[in-house]
Amino acid sequence: MNRSDTKWTSSVRLGSAKLLGMLVLAVVFGAYGCSSSMVDDDMSPVVPEIEPKPMSEVTPPSPDPRVGLEAGLFDAEEAIWNLNMLSQTPPPENFVGVTNSDLAFKDNYVFQGNYNGVIVWDVTNPRSPELVVDYLCPASQSDVSVYGNLMFVSGEGFGGRLDCGTEGIDQAVSQERLRGIRIFDITNVEEPEYVANVQTCRGSHTHSVLKDPEDDDNVFIYVSGSAPVRPEEELPGCVNALPEDDPNSALFRIEVIKVPLDNPQEAAIVNSPRIFDDLEAAPTHGLAPADLERIERAKEEGAFVVEIFGNPQVLPDQFVQQLIGNVMQERGNDTGTPTAADSAALRDQLPDMIAQMFGGNERQERGPNQCHDITLYPEIGLAGGACEGYGLLLDITDPENPKRVDAVADSNFSYWHSATFSNDGKKVLFTDEWGGGGQPKCRETDPYEWGANALFTINDNNQMEFESYYKLPAPQTELENCVAHNGSLIPVPGREIMVQSWYQGGISVFDWTDIENPVEIAFHDRGPSNPDQMGSGGSWSVYWYNGMIINSEIARGLDIFELEPSPYITQNEIDAANTVKLDYLNAQGQPMFEWPTTYALAKAYVDQLDRNDGLSDADIAALRTGIRSAERGNSDVLTELAGNIASKAASSSQSEKVRTLAQTLRDLADM
């Protein structure tokens, strides 16, 4: 029988098909030498509704429906494949038009960061999420994490206030400014209580919460701050100098905060590890063809073009207006209209301004001075640090003192952004936020390796070895900011499957079990948020949580999906994944998935062995029929099935999976 996407029904089992099935099963069980107790009264073969297909035979829709979608904010055209949209919920009134950021999860709650604060949703019914609270407390990015009864929120913007006020801060130095970590008590989720904050010299762009398996009294927060160093007049101890000039420099380090769970008011920085020591400036690539053309057009039109980290960039109009206003004031031009001389003066001053903002050549010639994300995987004692021009592997067995054990760089990568490990910790994936997330980097002419994922294996010495790239396969328009961003593993047993956001490129689900050949198996996308210019919108982050795929849409609110069975993820694999239940999940904290012993787990392994030709058709048929018999009460069949299958492991191309299946069958028999 040829593999196909056809859904089979019980009508297949009628008439001559049933007779044929009885004959086949009789031959199969005879060959196994199995007792009659393995067969129930229904001798019909178990035929999957959707037959599994290998990843080499993935057939995406053609032409790709993501290409050419109509634009719109809340009415954009959509394309979806192998996912089912459960709900689309717009943001509450105070948060409309303000950027939604990252997500955290606890029990049935979703905590959605927003530049205006935090939105909490109850997703007990994923088809109709309920707003629990919209907590107004501005501070970009407001990335959020939870542990126990505590919630942690990042603040890095210059307008964030200690009192959560909305009026912002105009002064260059202010004792009212919050740049660091806010801590809330969420014992009553409906009324978060602001109990503490920890100020840092460069704020908190993102953060990671580490629960040490050996410590039940504290959690640790790794802070990644990318803003300029604060004046010492605002926060004593902040030093803006190279480490060799001043050992207290706030540059080229991260911060480790220790939070006593019983007394979070005592949270404090306990270490500032210099995990970047001795790293040289990473190799880089130039501009893409489309960007080079845009730069040349901008120069011809008289735009202000600056060079940042070796690449020319067009200075946005809002910055030009601010800077030229300063120049006009210096030159005594109070007419309100800049002159050609004012513009010329600004062009002369820009190189020095950029050097001051970004550290000048001396700092640019060094390695990274901060991380963007640090993904913590405490069960294996490692973290993946995505740190500007490098991907780092950190030993976190001593939470207060993380140590770098490996570092990789790649000229195809512009800005290492985030990391995801395989469940067994033998692989790691890094993302490249080329263009900073605000530019169109999935155009048809953009190189496949730029703004993509880089996939590595991790050897026994904790050294990373490059294997391949994966990038969203659907080209996007000039009106859509698109590049690799945040996502998570989906706990399909025996496979590495990830769901990932691509800003206005939507979300992509891909299989990277074969690390040299990652392949997309599901997606969702909308058209541009604005038909005339690049507008705000797209997926900031998307994560699997207890059977749901939950997406933080930058402008449109909260999306919830579920996987739809296909030849590339069967219903049995989805059911097995959904047996994994998490108490909480944070964006930069990776849990180790463990699957309870269920029939869904056994059937998922059978489907995978079928997909990858790990056993013969006769073996697969016998397994499916035997497992069905056991589910109907004839559990004696399981021990015999396990023994028979285990004897085939040595000759199978999927020997480890065959042994895993055999053990699962034994465990089921013992229940």
mmCIF file of N, CA and C in Angstrom, residues 389-450:
data_model
loop_
_atom_site.group_PDB
_atom_site.id
_atom_site.type_symbol
_atom_site.label_atom_id
_atom_site.label_comp_id
_atom_site.label_asym_id
_atom_site.label_seq_id
_atom_site.Cartn_x
_atom_site.Cartn_y
_atom_site.Cartn_z
ATOM 1 N N GLY A 389 28.008 38.270 19.300
ATOM 2 C CA GLY A 389 28.660 37.564 18.203
ATOM 3 C C GLY A 389 29.018 36.129 18.501
ATOM 4 N N TYR A 390 28.593 35.600 19.652
ATOM 5 C CA TYR A 390 28.986 34.249 20.052
ATOM 6 C C TYR A 390 27.803 33.456 20.610
ATOM 7 N N GLY A 391 27.913 32.146 20.461
ATOM 8 C CA GLY A 391 27.084 31.222 21.204
ATOM 9 C C GLY A 391 27.952 30.563 22.257
ATOM 10 N N LEU A 392 27.527 30.639 23.519
ATOM 11 C CA LEU A 392 28.331 30.109 24.625
ATOM 12 C C LEU A 392 27.654 28.903 25.245
ATOM 13 N N LEU A 393 28.455 27.994 25.741
ATOM 14 C CA LEU A 393 27.985 26.901 26.579
ATOM 15 C C LEU A 393 28.538 27.151 27.975
ATOM 16 N N LEU A 394 27.639 27.218 28.967
ATOM 17 C CA LEU A 394 28.023 27.552 30.333
ATOM 18 C C LEU A 394 27.759 26.389 31.267
ATOM 19 N N ASP A 395 28.671 26.166 32.198
ATOM 20 C CA ASP A 395 28.478 25.218 33.292
ATOM 21 C C ASP A 395 27.782 25.970 34.419
ATOM 22 N N ILE A 396 26.551 25.541 34.789
ATOM 23 C CA ILE A 396 25.778 26.237 35.826
ATOM 24 C C ILE A 396 25.555 25.350 37.050
ATOM 25 N N THR A 397 26.407 24.350 37.235
ATOM 26 C CA THR A 397 26.244 23.474 38.395
ATOM 27 C C THR A 397 26.447 24.232 39.700
ATOM 28 N N ASP A 398 27.248 25.302 39.659
ATOM 29 C CA ASP A 398 27.333 26.247 40.770
ATOM 30 C C ASP A 398 26.580 27.492 40.324
ATOM 31 N N PRO A 399 25.316 27.654 40.735
ATOM 32 C CA PRO A 399 24.467 28.712 40.169
ATOM 33 C C PRO A 399 25.035 30.117 40.309
ATOM 34 N N GLU A 400 25.750 30.388 41.402
ATOM 35 C CA GLU A 400 26.283 31.731 41.603
ATOM 36 C C GLU A 400 27.502 32.006 40.736
ATOM 37 N N ASN A 401 28.104 30.953 40.200
ATOM 38 C CA ASN A 401 29.369 31.123 39.489
ATOM 39 C C ASN A 401 29.362 30.372 38.156
ATOM 40 N N PRO A 402 28.566 30.803 37.199
ATOM 41 C CA PRO A 402 28.577 30.127 35.895
ATOM 42 C C PRO A 402 29.939 30.264 35.228
ATOM 43 N N LYS A 403 30.350 29.191 34.556
ATOM 44 C CA LYS A 403 31.656 29.156 33.899
ATOM 45 C C LYS A 403 31.478 28.820 32.421
ATOM 46 N N ARG A 404 32.193 29.539 31.591
ATOM 47 C CA ARG A 404 32.146 29.239 30.154
ATOM 48 C C ARG A 404 32.968 27.992 29.865
ATOM 49 N N VAL A 405 32.354 27.037 29.141
ATOM 50 C CA VAL A 405 33.077 25.813 28.779
ATOM 51 C C VAL A 405 33.305 25.709 27.281
ATOM 52 N N ASP A 406 32.560 26.485 26.483
ATOM 53 C CA ASP A 406 32.806 26.510 25.042
ATOM 54 C C ASP A 406 32.194 27.774 24.457
ATOM 55 N N ALA A 407 32.730 28.191 23.316
ATOM 56 C CA ALA A 407 32.215 29.356 22.597
ATOM 57 C C ALA A 407 32.372 29.111 21.108
ATOM 58 N N VAL A 408 31.335 29.459 20.354
ATOM 59 C CA VAL A 408 31.379 29.312 18.898
ATOM 60 C C VAL A 408 30.952 30.629 18.259
ATOM 61 N N ALA A 409 31.542 30.922 17.108
ATOM 62 C CA ALA A 409 31.182 32.095 16.324
ATOM 63 C C ALA A 409 30.982 31.660 14.880
ATOM 64 N N ASP A 410 30.293 32.496 14.113
ATOM 65 C CA ASP A 410 29.934 32.132 12.744
ATOM 66 C C ASP A 410 29.740 33.420 11.962
ATOM 67 N N SER A 411 30.464 33.569 10.865
ATOM 68 C CA SER A 411 30.354 34.795 10.076
ATOM 69 C C SER A 411 28.980 34.953 9.451
ATOM 70 N N ASN A 412 28.192 33.881 9.381
ATOM 71 C CA ASN A 412 26.830 33.988 8.860
ATOM 72 C C ASN A 412 25.861 34.561 9.892
ATOM 73 N N PHE A 413 26.283 34.582 11.155
ATOM 74 C CA PHE A 413 25.422 35.070 12.229
ATOM 75 C C PHE A 413 25.755 36.526 12.540
ATOM 76 N N SER A 414 24.717 37.315 12.698
ATOM 77 C CA SER A 414 24.875 38.730 12.997
ATOM 78 C C SER A 414 24.717 39.011 14.488
ATOM 79 N N TYR A 415 23.679 38.389 15.121
ATOM 80 C CA TYR A 415 23.411 38.664 16.535
ATOM 81 C C TYR A 415 22.803 37.417 17.165
ATOM 82 N N TRP A 416 23.634 36.663 17.891
ATOM 83 C CA TRP A 416 23.174 35.452 18.560
ATOM 84 C C TRP A 416 22.144 35.855 19.611
ATOM 85 N N HIS A 417 20.936 35.299 19.502
ATOM 86 C CA HIS A 417 19.799 35.844 20.254
ATOM 87 C C HIS A 417 19.279 34.913 21.336
ATOM 88 N N SER A 418 19.066 33.630 21.043
ATOM 89 C CA SER A 418 18.482 32.711 22.020
ATOM 90 C C SER A 418 18.954 31.291 21.721
ATOM 91 N N ALA A 419 18.680 30.376 22.655
ATOM 92 C CA ALA A 419 19.164 28.997 22.531
ATOM 93 C C ALA A 419 18.096 28.023 23.001
ATOM 94 N N THR A 420 18.101 26.831 22.399
ATOM 95 C CA THR A 420 17.213 25.742 22.801
ATOM 96 C C THR A 420 17.988 24.436 22.726
ATOM 97 N N PHE A 421 17.950 23.649 23.797
ATOM 98 C CA PHE A 421 18.600 22.343 23.819
ATOM 99 C C PHE A 421 17.629 21.254 23.369
ATOM 100 N N SER A 422 18.171 20.161 22.867
ATOM 101 C CA SER A 422 17.365 18.956 22.738
ATOM 102 C C SER A 422 17.086 18.418 24.130
ATOM 103 N N ASN A 423 16.064 17.582 24.253
ATOM 104 C CA ASN A 423 15.685 17.113 25.583
ATOM 105 C C ASN A 423 16.801 16.325 26.258
ATOM 106 N N ASP A 424 17.593 15.596 25.474
ATOM 107 C CA ASP A 424 18.686 14.813 26.071
ATOM 108 C C ASP A 424 19.949 15.638 26.274
ATOM 109 N N GLY A 425 19.929 16.909 25.856
ATOM 110 C CA GLY A 425 21.073 17.782 26.069
ATOM 111 C C GLY A 425 22.244 17.516 25.149
ATOM 112 N N LYS A 426 22.053 16.734 24.104
ATOM 113 C CA LYS A 426 23.149 16.407 23.193
ATOM 114 C C LYS A 426 23.182 17.293 21.953
ATOM 115 N N LYS A 427 22.209 18.186 21.847
ATOM 116 C CA LYS A 427 22.150 19.118 20.732
ATOM 117 C C LYS A 427 21.745 20.479 21.280
ATOM 118 N N VAL A 428 22.106 21.533 20.547
ATOM 119 C CA VAL A 428 21.657 22.872 20.918
ATOM 120 C C VAL A 428 21.452 23.681 19.642
ATOM 121 N N LEU A 429 20.434 24.522 19.683
ATOM 122 C CA LEU A 429 20.066 25.370 18.549
ATOM 123 C C LEU A 429 20.172 26.824 18.984
ATOM 124 N N PHE A 430 20.848 27.635 18.180
ATOM 125 C CA PHE A 430 20.946 29.072 18.434
ATOM 126 C C PHE A 430 20.225 29.841 17.332
ATOM 127 N N THR A 431 19.623 30.977 17.703
ATOM 128 C CA THR A 431 18.946 31.816 16.724
ATOM 129 C C THR A 431 19.774 33.069 16.450
ATOM 130 N N ASP A 432 19.582 33.611 15.255
ATOM 131 C CA ASP A 432 20.285 34.825 14.833
ATOM 132 C C ASP A 432 19.262 35.921 14.571
ATOM 133 N N GLU A 433 19.245 36.944 15.436
ATOM 134 C CA GLU A 433 18.320 38.057 15.243
ATOM 135 C C GLU A 433 19.003 39.137 14.390
ATOM 136 N N TRP A 434 19.322 38.769 13.167
ATOM 137 C CA TRP A 434 19.926 39.685 12.200
ATOM 138 C C TRP A 434 19.002 40.887 11.989
ATOM 139 N N GLY A 435 19.538 42.078 12.142
ATOM 140 C CA GLY A 435 18.715 43.267 11.970
ATOM 141 C C GLY A 435 17.983 43.702 13.213
ATOM 142 N N GLY A 436 18.153 42.969 14.334
ATOM 143 C CA GLY A 436 17.578 43.389 15.599
ATOM 144 C C GLY A 436 16.093 43.156 15.751
ATOM 145 N N GLY A 437 15.470 42.481 14.803
ATOM 146 C CA GLY A 437 14.050 42.170 14.925
ATOM 147 C C GLY A 437 13.133 43.191 14.300
ATOM 148 N N GLY A 438 13.671 44.324 13.871
ATOM 149 C CA GLY A 438 12.825 45.372 13.315
ATOM 150 C C GLY A 438 12.968 45.556 11.822
ATOM 151 N N GLN A 439 13.623 44.606 11.153
ATOM 152 C CA GLN A 439 13.870 44.769 9.728
ATOM 153 C C GLN A 439 13.400 43.539 8.955
ATOM 154 N N PRO A 440 13.136 43.708 7.659
ATOM 155 C CA PRO A 440 12.717 42.566 6.842
ATOM 156 C C PRO A 440 13.927 41.730 6.438
ATOM 157 N N LYS A 441 14.095 40.577 7.044
ATOM 158 C CA LYS A 441 15.268 39.754 6.781
ATOM 159 C C LYS A 441 14.914 38.352 6.271
ATOM 160 N N CYS A 442 13.673 38.214 5.762
ATOM 161 C CA CYS A 442 13.263 36.940 5.159
ATOM 162 C C CYS A 442 12.858 37.159 3.707
ATOM 163 N N ARG A 443 13.461 38.160 3.075
ATOM 164 C CA ARG A 443 13.155 38.441 1.680
ATOM 165 C C ARG A 443 13.711 37.344 0.785
ATOM 166 N N GLU A 444 13.165 37.246 -0.377
ATOM 167 C CA GLU A 444 13.568 36.166 -1.287
ATOM 168 C C GLU A 444 15.042 36.233 -1.634
ATOM 169 N N THR A 445 15.621 37.444 -1.635
ATOM 170 C CA THR A 445 17.037 37.593 -1.997
ATOM 171 C C THR A 445 17.974 37.456 -0.807
ATOM 172 N N ASP A 446 17.446 37.340 0.409
ATOM 173 C CA ASP A 446 18.311 37.231 1.586
ATOM 174 C C ASP A 446 18.928 35.840 1.667
ATOM 175 N N PRO A 447 20.207 35.744 2.032
ATOM 176 C CA PRO A 447 20.846 34.427 2.152
ATOM 177 C C PRO A 447 20.136 33.544 3.174
ATOM 178 N N TYR A 448 20.039 32.268 2.866
ATOM 179 C CA TYR A 448 19.351 31.314 3.738
ATOM 180 C C TYR A 448 20.014 31.238 5.107
ATOM 181 N N GLU A 449 21.339 31.391 5.153
ATOM 182 C CA GLU A 449 22.074 31.196 6.408
ATOM 183 C C GLU A 449 22.028 32.418 7.320
ATOM 184 N N TRP A 450 21.544 33.553 6.820
ATOM 185 C CA TRP A 450 21.518 34.783 7.610
ATOM 186 C C TRP A 450 20.141 34.943 8.250
#
